[in-house]
Coordinates of C-alpha atoms and ligand atoms in Angstrom, one line a residue:
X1 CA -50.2 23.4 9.4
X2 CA -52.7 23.0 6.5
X3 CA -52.1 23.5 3.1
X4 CA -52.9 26.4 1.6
X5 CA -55.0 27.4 -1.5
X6 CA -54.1 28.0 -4.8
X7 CA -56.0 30.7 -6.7
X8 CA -55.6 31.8 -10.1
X9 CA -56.3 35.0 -11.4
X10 CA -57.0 35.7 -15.2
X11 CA -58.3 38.2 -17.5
X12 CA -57.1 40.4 -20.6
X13 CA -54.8 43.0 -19.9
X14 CA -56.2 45.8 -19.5
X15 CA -58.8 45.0 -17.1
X16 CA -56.8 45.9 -13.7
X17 CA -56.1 42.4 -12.6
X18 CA -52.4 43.8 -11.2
X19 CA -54.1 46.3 -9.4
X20 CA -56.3 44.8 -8.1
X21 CA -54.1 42.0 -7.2
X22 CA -51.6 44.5 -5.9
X23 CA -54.0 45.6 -3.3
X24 CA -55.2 42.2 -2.5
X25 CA -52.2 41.4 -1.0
X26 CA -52.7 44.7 1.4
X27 CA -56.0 43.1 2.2
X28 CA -55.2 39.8 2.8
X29 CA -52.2 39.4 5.0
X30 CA -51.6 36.0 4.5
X31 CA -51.5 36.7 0.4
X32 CA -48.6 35.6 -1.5
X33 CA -48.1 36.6 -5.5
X34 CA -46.1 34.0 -7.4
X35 CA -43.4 36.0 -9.2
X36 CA -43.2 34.4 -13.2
X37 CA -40.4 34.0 -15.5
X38 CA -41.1 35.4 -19.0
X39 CA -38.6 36.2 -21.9
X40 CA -40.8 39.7 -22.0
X41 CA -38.4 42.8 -22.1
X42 CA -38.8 44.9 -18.5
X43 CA -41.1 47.8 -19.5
X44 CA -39.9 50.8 -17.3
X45 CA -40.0 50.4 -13.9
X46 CA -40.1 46.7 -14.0
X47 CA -37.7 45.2 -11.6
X48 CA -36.0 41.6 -11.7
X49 CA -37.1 39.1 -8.9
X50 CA -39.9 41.4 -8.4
X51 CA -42.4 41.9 -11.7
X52 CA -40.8 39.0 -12.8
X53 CA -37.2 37.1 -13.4
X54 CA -36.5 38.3 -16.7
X55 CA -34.8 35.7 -19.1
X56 CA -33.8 34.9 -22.1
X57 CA -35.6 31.8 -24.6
X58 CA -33.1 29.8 -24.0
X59 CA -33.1 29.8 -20.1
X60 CA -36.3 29.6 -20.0
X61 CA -36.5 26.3 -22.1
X62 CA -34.1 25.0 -19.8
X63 CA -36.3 25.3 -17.0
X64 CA -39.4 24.1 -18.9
X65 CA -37.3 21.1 -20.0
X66 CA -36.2 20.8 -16.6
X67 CA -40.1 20.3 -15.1
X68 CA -39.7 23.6 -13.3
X69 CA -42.4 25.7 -14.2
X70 CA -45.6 24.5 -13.0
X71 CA -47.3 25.7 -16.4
X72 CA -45.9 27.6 -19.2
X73 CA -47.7 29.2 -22.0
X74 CA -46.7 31.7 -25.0
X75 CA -48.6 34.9 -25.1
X76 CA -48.1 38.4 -27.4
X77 CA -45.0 36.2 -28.7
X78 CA -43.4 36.0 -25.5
X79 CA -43.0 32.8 -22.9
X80 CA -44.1 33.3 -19.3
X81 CA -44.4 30.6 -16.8
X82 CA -45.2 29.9 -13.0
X83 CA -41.5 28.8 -10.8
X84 CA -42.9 25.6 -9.2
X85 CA -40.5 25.2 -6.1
X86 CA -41.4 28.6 -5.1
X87 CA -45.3 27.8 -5.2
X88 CA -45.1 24.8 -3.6
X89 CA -43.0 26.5 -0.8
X90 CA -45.9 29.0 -0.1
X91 CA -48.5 26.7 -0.4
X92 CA -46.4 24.1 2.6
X93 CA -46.1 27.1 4.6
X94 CA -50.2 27.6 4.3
X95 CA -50.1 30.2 2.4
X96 CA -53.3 31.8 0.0
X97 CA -51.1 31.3 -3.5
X98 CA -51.9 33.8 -5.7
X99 CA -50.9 33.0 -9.4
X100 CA -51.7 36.4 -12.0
X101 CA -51.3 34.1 -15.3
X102 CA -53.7 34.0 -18.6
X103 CA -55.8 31.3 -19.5
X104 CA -53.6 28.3 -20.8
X105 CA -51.7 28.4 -18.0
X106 CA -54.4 28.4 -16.1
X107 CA -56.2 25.2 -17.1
X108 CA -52.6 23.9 -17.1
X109 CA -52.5 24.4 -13.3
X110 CA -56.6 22.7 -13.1
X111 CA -55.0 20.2 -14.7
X112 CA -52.3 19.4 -12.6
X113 CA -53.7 20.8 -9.0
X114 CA -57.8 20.3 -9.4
X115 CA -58.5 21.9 -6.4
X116 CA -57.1 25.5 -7.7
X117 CA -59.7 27.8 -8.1
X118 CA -60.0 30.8 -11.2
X119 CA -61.0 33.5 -11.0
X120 CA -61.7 36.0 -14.0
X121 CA -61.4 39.4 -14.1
X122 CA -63.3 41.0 -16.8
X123 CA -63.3 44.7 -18.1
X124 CA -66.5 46.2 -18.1
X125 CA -66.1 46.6 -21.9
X126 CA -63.7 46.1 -24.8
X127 CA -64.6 49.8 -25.9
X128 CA -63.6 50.5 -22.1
X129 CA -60.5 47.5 -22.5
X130 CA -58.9 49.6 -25.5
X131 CA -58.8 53.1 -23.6
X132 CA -57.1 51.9 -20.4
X133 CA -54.5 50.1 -22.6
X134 CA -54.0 53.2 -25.0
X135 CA -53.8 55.5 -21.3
X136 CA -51.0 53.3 -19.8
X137 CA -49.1 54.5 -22.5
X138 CA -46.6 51.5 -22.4
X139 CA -47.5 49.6 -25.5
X140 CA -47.4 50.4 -29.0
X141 CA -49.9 50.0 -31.8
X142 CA -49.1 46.4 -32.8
X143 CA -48.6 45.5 -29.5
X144 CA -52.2 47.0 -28.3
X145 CA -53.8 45.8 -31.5
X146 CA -52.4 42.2 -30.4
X147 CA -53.4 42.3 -27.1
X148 CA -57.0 43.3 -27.7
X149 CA -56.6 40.4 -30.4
X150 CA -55.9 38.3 -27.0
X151 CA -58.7 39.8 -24.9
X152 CA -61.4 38.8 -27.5
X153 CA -59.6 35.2 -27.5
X154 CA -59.9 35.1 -23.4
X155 CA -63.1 36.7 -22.5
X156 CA -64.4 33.5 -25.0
X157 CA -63.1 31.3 -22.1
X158 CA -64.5 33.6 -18.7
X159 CA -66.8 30.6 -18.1
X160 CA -65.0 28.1 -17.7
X161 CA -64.1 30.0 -14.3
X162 CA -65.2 29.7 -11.0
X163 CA -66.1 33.5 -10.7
X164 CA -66.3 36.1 -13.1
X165 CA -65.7 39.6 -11.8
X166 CA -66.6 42.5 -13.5
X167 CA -63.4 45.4 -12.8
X168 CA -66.0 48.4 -13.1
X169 CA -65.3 50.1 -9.9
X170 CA -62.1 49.1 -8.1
X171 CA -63.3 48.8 -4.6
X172 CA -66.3 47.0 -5.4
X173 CA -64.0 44.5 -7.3
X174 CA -61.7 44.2 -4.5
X175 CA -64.4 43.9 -2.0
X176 CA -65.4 41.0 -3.7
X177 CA -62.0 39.5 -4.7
X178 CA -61.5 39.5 -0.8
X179 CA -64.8 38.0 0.1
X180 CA -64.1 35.0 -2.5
X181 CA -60.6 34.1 -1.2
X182 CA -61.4 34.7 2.1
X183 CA -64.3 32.6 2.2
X184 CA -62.2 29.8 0.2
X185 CA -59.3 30.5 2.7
X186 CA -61.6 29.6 5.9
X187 CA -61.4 26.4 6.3
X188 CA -57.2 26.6 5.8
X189 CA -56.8 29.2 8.2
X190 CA -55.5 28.3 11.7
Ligands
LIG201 P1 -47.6 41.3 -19.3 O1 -46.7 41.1 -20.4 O2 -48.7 42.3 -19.5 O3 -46.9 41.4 -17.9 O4 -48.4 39.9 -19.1 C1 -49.1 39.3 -20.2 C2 -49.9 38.2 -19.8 O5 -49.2 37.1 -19.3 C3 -50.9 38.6 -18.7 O6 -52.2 38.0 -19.0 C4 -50.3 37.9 -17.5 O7 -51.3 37.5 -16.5 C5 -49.7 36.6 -18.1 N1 -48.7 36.0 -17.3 C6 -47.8 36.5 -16.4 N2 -47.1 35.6 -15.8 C7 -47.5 34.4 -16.3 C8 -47.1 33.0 -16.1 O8 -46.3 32.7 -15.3 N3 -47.8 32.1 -16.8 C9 -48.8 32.4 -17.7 N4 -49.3 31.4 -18.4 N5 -49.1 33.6 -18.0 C10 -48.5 34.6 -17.3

C-alpha cells in the first residue's frame, strides 16, 4: 500500500476550519483527523481522546522531551501538539492525514515532512472573524481580544501556504477543500 498524504489545515479561530474539517471527513472517506494534546481546559462538550487528550504542562513536556509530538507550539498561553505515533500509523495504513494545527506547527511539520501540504482557511473578514467568535459564546473578553490578537498574527503568514481558502459560504469552501485533497490524494489512492 502507498503512503498517504499529509495535509495541514490552518487559520484563525474563528474562521470555521473545525467545521469545515468536521464535514471533510463525511466527504472523504478515507479522512483521518489527528487528535492533539494541549494543556487547554475542555470547554463544554469537549471530550478526552476525542477533541483532544487533555493534559497537564508537565505531561505534556514529558512527551515533547520524549520526541513524541511531531510539532509543538504555544498558542493563547496554552501548549498543543500533534501525537506522532498516531500520525505515522494513519499515514502507513494510506491514509489522507488531516492535522487542524496553527501556523508554527505547521512549518514545523514542512520542516520535518516537506511533502505536507497547507492549507489556509481564511475568514472572509476580521469584522466578520470577531462576530463568529463573540456568537460561539465560549470565550471571554481577554480571551477573544487575544485570539483576534492571533488572527491578525496568522493571516500575516496565509501565503506562505499552498492554498488559501476563503470560509464565506460553507459549501463552497468544502467543495473546494474536497477538490484539493482529492486531487492531491489521486495518485495515493488504490
Ligand atoms: P482551540 O483552543 O481553539 O481548540 O485551538 C487553538 C489553536 O490551536 C487552533 O488554531 C488550533 O488549530 C490549534 N491547534 C490544535 N491542535 C494543535 C496542535 O496539535 N498543534 C498546534 N501547533 N496547534 C494546534
Amino acid at each position: 500500500m502507498r503512503r498517504g498524504n499529509l495535509f495541514i489545515v490552518s487559520g484563525p479561530s474563528g474562521a470555521g476550519k473545525g467545521t469545515l474539517v468536521a464535514l471533510l471527513l463525511s466527504a472523504v472517506p478515507d479522512a483521518w483527523l489527528s487528535v492533539s494534546a494541549t494543556t487547554r481546559a475542555p470547554r463544554p462538550g469537549e471530550v478526552e481522546g476525542e477533541s483532544y487528550y487533555f493534559l497537564d504542562r508537565d505531561d505534556f513536556m514529558a512527551m515533547a522531551e520524549a520526541g513524541e509530538l511531531l510539532e509543538w507550539a504555544e498558542y493563547s498561553g496554552n501548549c498543543y501538539g500533534t501525537p506522532l505515533a498516531s500520525v505515522k500509523r494513519a499515514m502507513g495504513e494510506g491514509k489522507q492525514v488531516i492535522l487542524e494545527i496553527e501556523v508554527q506547527g505547521a512549518f514545523q511539520v514542512r520542516e520535518k515532512i516537506p511533502e505536507a501540504k497547507l492549507i489556509f482557511i481564511e475568514p472572509p473578514s476580521l469584522e466578520e472573524l470577531e462576530r463568529r467568535l463573540r456568537n460561539r459564546g465560549t470565550e471571554d473578553e481577554e480571551t477573544i481580544r487575544q485570539r483576534l490578537q492571533a488572527a491578525r498574527v496568522e493571516l500575516s503568514s496565509k501565503e506562505e501556504y499552498d492554498i488559501q481558502l476563503v470560509n464565506d459560504n460553507l459549501s463552497e469552501a468544502l467543495a473546494q477543500l474536497t477538490a484539493y485533497i482529492n486531487g492531491q490524494a489521486e495518485e495515493t489512492r488504490g
